[in-house]
mmCIF file of N, CA and C in Angstrom:
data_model
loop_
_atom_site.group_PDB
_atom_site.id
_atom_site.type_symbol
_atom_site.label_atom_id
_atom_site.label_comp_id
_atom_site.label_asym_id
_atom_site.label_seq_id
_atom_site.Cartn_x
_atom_site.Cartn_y
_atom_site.Cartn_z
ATOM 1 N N UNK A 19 99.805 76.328 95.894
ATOM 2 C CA UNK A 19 100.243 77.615 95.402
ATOM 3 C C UNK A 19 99.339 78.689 95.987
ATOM 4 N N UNK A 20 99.869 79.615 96.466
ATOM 5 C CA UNK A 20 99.268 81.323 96.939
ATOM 6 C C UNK A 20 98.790 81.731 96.152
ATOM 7 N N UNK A 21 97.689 82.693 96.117
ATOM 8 C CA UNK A 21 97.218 83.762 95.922
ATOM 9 C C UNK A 21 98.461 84.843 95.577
ATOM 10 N N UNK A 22 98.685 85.148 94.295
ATOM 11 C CA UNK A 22 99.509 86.163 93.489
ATOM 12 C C UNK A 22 99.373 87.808 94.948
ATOM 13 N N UNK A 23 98.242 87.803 95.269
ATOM 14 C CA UNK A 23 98.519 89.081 95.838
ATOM 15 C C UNK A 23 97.829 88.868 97.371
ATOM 16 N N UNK A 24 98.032 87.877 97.973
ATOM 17 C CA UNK A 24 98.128 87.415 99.549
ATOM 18 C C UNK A 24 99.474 87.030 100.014
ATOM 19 N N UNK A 25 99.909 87.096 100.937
ATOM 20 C CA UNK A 25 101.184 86.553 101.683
ATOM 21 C C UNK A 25 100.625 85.915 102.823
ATOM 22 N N UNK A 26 101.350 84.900 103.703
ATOM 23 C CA UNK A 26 101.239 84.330 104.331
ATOM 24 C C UNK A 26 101.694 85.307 105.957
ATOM 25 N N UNK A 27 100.752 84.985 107.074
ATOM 26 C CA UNK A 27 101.371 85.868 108.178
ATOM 27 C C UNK A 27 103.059 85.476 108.389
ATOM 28 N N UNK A 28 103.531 86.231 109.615
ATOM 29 C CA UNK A 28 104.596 85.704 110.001
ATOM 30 C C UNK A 28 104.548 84.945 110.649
ATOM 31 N N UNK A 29 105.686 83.752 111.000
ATOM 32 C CA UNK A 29 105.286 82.715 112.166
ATOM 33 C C UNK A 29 104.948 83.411 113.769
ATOM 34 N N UNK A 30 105.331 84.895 114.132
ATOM 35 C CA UNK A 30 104.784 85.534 115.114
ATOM 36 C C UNK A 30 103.506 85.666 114.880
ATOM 37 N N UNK A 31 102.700 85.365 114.131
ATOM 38 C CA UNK A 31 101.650 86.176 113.787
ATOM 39 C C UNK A 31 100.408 85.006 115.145
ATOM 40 N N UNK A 32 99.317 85.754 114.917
ATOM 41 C CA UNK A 32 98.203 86.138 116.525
ATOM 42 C C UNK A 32 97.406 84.109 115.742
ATOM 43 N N UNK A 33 97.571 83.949 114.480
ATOM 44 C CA UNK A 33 96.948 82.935 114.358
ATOM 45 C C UNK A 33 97.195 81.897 114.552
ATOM 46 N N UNK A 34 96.194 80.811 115.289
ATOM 47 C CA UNK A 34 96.916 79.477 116.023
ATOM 48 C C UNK A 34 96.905 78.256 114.925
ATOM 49 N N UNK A 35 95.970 78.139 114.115
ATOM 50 C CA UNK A 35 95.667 77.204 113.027
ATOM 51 C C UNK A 35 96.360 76.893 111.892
ATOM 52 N N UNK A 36 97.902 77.471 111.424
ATOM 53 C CA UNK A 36 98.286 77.277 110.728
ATOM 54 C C UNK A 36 98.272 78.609 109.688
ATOM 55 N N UNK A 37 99.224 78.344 108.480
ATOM 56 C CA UNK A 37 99.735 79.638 107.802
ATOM 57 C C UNK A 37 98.203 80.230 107.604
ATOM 58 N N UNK A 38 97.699 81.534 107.944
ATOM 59 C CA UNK A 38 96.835 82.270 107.907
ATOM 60 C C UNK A 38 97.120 82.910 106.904
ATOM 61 N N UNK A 39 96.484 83.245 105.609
ATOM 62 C CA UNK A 39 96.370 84.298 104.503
ATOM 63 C C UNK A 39 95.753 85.127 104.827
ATOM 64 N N UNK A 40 96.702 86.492 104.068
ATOM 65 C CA UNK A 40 95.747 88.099 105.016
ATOM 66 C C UNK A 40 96.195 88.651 103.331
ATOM 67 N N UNK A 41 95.187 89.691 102.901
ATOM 68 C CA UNK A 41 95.681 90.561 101.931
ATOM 69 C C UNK A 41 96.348 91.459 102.543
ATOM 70 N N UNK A 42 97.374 91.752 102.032
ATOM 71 C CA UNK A 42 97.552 93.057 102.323
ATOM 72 C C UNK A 42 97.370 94.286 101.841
ATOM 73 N N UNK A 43 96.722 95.641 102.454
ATOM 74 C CA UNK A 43 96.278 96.787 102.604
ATOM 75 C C UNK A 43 97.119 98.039 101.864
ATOM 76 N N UNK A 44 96.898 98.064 100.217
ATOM 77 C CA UNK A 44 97.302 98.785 99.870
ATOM 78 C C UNK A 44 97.874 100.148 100.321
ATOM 79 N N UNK A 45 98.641 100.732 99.629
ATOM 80 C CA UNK A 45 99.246 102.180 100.042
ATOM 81 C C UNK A 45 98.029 103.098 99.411
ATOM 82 N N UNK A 46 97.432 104.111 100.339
ATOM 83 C CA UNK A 46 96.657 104.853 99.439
ATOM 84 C C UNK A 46 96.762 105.712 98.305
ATOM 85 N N UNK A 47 96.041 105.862 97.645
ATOM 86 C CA UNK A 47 96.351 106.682 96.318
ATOM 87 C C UNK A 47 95.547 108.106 96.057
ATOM 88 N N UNK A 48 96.066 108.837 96.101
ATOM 89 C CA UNK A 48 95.397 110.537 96.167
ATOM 90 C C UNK A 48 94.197 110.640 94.815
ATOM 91 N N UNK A 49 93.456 110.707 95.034
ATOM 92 C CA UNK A 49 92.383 110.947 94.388
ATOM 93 C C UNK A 49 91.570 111.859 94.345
ATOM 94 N N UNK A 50 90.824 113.215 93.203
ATOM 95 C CA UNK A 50 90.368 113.811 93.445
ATOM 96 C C UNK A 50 88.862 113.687 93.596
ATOM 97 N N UNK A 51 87.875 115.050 93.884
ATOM 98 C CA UNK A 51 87.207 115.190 94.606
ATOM 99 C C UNK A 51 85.767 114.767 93.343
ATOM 100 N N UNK A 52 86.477 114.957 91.934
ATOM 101 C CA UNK A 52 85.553 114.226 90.693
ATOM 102 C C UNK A 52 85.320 112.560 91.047
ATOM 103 N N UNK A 53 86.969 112.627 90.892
ATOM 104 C CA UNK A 53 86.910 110.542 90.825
ATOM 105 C C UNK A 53 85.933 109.695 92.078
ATOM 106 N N UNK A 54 85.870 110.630 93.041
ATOM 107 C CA UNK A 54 85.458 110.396 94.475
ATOM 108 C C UNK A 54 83.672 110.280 94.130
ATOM 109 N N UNK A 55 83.241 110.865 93.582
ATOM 110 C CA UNK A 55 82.222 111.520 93.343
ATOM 111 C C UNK A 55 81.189 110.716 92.612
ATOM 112 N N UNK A 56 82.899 110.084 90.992
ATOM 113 C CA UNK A 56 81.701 108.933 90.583
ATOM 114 C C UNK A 56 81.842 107.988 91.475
ATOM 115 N N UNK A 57 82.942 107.338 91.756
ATOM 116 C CA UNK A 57 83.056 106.011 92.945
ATOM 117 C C UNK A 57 81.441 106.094 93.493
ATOM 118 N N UNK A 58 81.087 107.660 94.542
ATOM 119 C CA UNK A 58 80.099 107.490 95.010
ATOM 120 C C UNK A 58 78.639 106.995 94.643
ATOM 121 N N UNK A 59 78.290 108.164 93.117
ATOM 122 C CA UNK A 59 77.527 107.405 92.258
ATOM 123 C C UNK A 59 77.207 106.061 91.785
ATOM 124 N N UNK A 60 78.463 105.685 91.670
ATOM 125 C CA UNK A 60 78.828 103.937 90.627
ATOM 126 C C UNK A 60 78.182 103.300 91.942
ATOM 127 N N UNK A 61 78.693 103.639 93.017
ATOM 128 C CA UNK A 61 78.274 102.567 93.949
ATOM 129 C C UNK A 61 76.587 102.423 94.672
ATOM 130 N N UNK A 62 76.232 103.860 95.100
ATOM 131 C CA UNK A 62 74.684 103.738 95.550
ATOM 132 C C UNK A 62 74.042 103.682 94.056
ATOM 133 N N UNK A 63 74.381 103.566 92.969
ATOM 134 C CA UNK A 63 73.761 103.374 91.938
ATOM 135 C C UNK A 63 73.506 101.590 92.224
ATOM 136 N N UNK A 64 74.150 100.862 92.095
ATOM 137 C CA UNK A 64 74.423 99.253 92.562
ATOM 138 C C UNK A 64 73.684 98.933 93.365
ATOM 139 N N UNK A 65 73.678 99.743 94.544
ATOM 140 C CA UNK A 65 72.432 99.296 95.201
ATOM 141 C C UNK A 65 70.947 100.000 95.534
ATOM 142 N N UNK A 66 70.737 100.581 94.222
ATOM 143 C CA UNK A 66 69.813 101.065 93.902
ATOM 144 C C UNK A 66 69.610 103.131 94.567
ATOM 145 N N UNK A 67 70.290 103.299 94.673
ATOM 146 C CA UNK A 67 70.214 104.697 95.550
ATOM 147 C C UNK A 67 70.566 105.487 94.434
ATOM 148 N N UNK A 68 69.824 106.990 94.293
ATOM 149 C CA UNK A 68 70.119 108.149 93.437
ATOM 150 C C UNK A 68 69.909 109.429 94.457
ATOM 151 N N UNK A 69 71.466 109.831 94.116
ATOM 152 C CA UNK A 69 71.118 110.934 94.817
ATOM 153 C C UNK A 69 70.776 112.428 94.424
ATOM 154 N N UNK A 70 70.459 112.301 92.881
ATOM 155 C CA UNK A 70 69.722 113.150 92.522
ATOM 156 C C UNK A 70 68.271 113.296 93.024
ATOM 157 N N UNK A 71 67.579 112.537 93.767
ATOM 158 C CA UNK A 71 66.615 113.108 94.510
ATOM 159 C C UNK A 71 66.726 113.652 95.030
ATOM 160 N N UNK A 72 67.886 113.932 96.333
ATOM 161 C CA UNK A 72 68.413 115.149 97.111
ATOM 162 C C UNK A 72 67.689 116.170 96.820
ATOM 163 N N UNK A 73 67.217 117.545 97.243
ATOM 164 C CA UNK A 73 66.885 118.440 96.875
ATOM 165 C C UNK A 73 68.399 118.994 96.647
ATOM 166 N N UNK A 74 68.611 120.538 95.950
ATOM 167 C CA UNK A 74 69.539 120.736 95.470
ATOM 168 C C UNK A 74 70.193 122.341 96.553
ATOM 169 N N UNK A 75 68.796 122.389 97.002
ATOM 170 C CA UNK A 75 68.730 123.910 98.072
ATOM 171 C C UNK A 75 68.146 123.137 99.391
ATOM 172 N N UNK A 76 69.367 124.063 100.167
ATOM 173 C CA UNK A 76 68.198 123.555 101.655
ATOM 174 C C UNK A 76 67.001 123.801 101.846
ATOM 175 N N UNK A 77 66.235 122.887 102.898
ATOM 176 C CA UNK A 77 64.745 122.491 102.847
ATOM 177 C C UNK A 77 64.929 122.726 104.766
ATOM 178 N N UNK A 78 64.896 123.798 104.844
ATOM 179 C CA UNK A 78 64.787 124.117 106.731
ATOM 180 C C UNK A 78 63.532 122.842 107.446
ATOM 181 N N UNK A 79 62.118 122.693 106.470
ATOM 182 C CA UNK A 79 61.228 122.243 106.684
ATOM 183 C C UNK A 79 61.218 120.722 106.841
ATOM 184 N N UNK A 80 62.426 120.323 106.031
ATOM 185 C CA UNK A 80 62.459 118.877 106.034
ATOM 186 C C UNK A 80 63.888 118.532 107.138
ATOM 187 N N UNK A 81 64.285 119.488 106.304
ATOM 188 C CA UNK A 81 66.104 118.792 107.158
ATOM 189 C C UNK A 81 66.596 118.074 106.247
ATOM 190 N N UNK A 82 66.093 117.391 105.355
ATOM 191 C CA UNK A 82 66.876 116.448 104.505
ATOM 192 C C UNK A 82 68.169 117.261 104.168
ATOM 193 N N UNK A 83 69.143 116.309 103.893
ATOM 194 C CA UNK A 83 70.882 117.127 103.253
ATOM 195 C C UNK A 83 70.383 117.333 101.612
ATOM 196 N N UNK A 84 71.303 118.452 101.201
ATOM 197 C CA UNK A 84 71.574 118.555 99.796
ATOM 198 C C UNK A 84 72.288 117.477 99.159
ATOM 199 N N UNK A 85 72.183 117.925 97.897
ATOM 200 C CA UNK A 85 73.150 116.660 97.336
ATOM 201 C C UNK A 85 74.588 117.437 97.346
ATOM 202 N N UNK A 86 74.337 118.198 97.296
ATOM 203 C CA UNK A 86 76.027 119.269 97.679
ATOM 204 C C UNK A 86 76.787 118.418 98.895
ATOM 205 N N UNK A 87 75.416 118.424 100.111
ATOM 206 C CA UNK A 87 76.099 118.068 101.436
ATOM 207 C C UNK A 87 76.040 116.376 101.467
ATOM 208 N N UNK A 88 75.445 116.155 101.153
ATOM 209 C CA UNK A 88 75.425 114.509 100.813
ATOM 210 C C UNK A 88 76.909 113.881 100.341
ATOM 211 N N UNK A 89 76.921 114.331 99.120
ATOM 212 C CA UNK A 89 78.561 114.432 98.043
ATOM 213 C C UNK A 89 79.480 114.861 99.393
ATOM 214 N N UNK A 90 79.796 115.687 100.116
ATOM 215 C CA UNK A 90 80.743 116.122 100.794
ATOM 216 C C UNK A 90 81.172 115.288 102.017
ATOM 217 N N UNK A 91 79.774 114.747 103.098
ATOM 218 C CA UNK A 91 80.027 113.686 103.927
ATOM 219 C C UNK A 91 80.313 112.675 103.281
ATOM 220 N N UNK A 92 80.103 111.681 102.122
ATOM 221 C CA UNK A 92 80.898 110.669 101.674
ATOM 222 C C UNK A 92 81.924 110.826 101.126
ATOM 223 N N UNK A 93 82.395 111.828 100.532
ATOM 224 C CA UNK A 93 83.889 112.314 99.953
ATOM 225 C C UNK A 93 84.580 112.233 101.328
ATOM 226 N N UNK A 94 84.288 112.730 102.609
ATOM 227 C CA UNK A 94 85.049 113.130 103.420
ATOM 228 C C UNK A 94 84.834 111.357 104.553
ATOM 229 N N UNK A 95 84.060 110.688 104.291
ATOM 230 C CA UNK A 95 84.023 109.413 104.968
ATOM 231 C C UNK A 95 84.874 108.544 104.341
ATOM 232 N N UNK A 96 84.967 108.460 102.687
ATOM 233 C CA UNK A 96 85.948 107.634 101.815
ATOM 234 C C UNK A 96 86.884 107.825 102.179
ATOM 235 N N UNK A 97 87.640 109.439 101.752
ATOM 236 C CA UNK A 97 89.316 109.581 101.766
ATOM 237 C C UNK A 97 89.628 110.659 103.106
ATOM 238 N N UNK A 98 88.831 111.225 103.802
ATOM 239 C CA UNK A 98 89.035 112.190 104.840
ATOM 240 C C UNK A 98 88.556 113.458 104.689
ATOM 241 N N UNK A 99 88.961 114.177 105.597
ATOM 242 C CA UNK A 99 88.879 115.190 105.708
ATOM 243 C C UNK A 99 89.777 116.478 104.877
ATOM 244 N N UNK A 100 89.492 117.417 103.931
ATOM 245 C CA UNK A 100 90.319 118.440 103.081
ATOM 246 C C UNK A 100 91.148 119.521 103.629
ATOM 247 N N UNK A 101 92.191 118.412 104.226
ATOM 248 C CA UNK A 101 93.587 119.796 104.220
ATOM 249 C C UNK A 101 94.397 120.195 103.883
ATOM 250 N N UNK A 102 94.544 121.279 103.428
ATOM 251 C CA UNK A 102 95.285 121.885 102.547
ATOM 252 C C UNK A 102 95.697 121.520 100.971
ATOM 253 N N UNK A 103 94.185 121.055 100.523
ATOM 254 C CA UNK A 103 94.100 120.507 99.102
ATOM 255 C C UNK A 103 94.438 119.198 98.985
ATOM 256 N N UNK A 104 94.907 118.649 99.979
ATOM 257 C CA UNK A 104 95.409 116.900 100.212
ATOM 258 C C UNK A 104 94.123 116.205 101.091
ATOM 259 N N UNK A 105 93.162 114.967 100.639
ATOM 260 C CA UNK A 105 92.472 114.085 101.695
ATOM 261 C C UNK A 105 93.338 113.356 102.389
ATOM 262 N N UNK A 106 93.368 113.728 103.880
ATOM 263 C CA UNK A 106 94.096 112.985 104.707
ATOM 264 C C UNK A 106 93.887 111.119 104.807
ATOM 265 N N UNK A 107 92.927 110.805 104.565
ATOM 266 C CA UNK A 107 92.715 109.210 104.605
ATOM 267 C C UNK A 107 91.820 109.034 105.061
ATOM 268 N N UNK A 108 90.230 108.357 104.979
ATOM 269 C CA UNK A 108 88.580 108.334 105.527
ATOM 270 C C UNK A 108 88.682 107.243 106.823
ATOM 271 N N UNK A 109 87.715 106.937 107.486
ATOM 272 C CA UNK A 109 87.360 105.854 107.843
ATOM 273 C C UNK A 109 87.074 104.852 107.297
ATOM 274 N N UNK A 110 87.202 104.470 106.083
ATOM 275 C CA UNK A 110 87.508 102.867 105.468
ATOM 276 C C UNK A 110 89.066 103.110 105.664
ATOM 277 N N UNK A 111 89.730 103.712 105.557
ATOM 278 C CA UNK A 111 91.297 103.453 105.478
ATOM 279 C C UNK A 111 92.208 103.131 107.540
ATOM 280 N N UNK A 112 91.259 103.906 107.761
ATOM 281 C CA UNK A 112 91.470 103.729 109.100
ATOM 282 C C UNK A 112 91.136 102.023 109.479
ATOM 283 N N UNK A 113 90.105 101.635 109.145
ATOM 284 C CA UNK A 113 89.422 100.594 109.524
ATOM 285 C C UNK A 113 89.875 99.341 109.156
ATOM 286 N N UNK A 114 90.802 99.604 107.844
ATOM 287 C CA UNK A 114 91.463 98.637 107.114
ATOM 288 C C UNK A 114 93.029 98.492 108.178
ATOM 289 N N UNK A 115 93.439 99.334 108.020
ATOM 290 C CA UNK A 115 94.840 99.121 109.353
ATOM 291 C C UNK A 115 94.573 99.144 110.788
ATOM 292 N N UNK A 116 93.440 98.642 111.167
ATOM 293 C CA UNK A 116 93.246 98.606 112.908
ATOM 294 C C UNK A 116 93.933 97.290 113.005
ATOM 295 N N UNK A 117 94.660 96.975 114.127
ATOM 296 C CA UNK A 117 95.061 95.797 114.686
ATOM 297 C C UNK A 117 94.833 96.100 116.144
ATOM 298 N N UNK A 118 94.350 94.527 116.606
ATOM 299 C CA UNK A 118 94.287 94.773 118.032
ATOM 300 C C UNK A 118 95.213 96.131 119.083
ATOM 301 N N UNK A 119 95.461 96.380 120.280
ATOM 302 C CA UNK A 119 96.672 96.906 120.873
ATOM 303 C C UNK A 119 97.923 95.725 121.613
ATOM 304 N N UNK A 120 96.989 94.689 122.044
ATOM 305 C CA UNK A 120 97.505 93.557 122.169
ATOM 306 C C UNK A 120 96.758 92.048 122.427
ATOM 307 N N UNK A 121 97.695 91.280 122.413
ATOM 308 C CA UNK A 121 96.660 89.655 121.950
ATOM 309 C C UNK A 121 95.929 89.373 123.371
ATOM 310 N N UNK A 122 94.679 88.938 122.925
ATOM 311 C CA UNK A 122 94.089 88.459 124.285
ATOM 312 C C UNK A 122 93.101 86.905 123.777
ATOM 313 N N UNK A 123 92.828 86.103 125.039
ATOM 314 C CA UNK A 123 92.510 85.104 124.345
ATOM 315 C C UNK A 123 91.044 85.210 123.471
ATOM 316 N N UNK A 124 90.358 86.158 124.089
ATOM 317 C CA UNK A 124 89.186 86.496 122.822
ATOM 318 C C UNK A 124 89.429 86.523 121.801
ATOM 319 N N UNK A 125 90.416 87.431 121.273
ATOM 320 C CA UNK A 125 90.714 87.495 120.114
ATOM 321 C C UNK A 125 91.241 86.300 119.428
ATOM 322 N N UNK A 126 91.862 85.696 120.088
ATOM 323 C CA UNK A 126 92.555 84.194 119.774
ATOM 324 C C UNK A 126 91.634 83.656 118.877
ATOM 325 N N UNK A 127 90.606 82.990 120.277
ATOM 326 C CA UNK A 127 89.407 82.042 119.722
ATOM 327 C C UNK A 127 88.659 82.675 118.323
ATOM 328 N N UNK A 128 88.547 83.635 117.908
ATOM 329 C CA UNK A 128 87.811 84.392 117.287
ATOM 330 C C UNK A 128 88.406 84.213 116.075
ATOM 331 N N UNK A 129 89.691 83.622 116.125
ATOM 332 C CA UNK A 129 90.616 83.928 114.645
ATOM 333 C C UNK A 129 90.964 82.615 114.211
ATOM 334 N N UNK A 130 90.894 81.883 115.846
ATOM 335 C CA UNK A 130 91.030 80.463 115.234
ATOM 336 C C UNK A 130 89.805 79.746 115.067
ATOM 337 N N UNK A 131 89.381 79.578 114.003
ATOM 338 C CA UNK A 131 87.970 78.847 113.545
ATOM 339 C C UNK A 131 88.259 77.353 114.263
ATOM 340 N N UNK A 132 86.929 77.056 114.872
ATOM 341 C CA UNK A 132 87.067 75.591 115.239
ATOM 342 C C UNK A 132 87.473 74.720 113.822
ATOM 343 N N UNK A 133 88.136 74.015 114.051
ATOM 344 C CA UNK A 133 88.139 72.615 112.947
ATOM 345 C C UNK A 133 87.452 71.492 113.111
ATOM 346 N N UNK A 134 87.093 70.247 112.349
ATOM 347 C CA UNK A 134 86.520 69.251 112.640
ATOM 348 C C UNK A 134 87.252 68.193 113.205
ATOM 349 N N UNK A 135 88.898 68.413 112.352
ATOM 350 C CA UNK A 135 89.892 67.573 112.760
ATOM 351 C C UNK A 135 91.280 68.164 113.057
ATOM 352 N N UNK A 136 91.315 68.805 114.621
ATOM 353 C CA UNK A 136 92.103 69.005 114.274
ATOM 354 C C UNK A 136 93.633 68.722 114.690
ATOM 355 N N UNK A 137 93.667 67.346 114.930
ATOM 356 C CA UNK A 137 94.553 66.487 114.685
ATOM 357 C C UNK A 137 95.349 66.972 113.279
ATOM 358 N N UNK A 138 94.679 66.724 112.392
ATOM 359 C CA UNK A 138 94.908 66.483 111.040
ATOM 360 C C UNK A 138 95.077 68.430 110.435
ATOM 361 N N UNK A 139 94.108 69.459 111.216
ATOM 362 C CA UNK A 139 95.150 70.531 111.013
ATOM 363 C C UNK A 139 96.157 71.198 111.536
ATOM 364 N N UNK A 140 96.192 70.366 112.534
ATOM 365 C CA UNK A 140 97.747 70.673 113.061
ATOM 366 C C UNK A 140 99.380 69.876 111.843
ATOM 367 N N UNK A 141 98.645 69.198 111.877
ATOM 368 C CA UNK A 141 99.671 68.094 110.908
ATOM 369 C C UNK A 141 100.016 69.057 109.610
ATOM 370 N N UNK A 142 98.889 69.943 109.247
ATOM 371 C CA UNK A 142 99.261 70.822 107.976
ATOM 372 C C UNK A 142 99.969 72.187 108.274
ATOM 373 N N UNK A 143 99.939 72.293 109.954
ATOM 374 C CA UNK A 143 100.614 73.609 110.092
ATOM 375 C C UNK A 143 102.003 73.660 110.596
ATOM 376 N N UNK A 144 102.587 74.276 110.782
ATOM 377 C CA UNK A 144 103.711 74.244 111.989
ATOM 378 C C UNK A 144 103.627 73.974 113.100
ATOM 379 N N UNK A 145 102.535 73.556 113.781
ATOM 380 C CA UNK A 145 102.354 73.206 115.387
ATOM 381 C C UNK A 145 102.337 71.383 115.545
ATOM 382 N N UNK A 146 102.526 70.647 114.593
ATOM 383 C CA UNK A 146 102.887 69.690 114.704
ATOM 384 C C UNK A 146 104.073 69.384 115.351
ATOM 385 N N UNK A 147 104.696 68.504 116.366
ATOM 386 C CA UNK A 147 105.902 68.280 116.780
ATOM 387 C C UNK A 147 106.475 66.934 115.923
ATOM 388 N N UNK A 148 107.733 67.617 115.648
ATOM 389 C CA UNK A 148 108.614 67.156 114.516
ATOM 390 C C UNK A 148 109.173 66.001 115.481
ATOM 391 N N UNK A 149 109.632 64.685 114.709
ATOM 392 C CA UNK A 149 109.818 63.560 115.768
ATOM 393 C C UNK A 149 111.624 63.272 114.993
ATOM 394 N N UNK A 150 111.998 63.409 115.685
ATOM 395 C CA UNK A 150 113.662 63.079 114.742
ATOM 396 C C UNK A 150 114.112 61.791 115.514
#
């Protein structure tokens, strides 16, 4: 039995080893610039980061970012860039829908994990030849 929220590729699909499970990549969801904000918090909180140290005014002397400007490059790295009151989509969203441009055997090897036997995982995939 599957994974409730994985599907199996298509039999076109780039993997040689048999049915490959991929999640698939939600539709994004518009979120504002609060919710964004704790996400950011909740998370460098986890791994120990506060960005209330930030100074709160620029520091010409240091260069360090504000927490104003801090908050704004990760708001705008999460969901994008602010146009026209809509975040267009960040670089995690980009990064999540990259697919090759086309198959090459690097990529092949790279996706097909060696097996130990794989006699025996071919036998579990579709690349077995059917004997009638």
């Amino acid at each position: 039995m599957t994974h409730p929220t994985r599907t199996s590729n298509p039999p076109d699909s780039r993997h040689r080893l048999g049915p490959a499970m991929t999640t698939p990549v939600p539709e994004p969801v518009a979120v504002g610039d609060a919710e964004l904000d704790t996400l950011i918090r909740t998370r460098l909180a986890l791994v120990g980061v506060d960005l209330t140290q930030l100074p709160t005014e620029p520091d010409p002397a240091t260069g360090s970012p504000t927490q104003a400007q801090a908050y704004a490059s990760l708001r705008t790295f999460l969901a994008g860039p602010l146009v026209d009151g809509v975040r267009q989509g960040g670089a995690l969203q980009a990064l999540a829908r990259w697919t090759p441009p086309a198959p090459s055997p690097e990529l092949a090897q790279q996706e097909a994990a060696p097996s130990l036997y794989p006699s025996i995982t071919a036998a579990w995939t579709e690349q077995w030849p059917v004997r009638r």
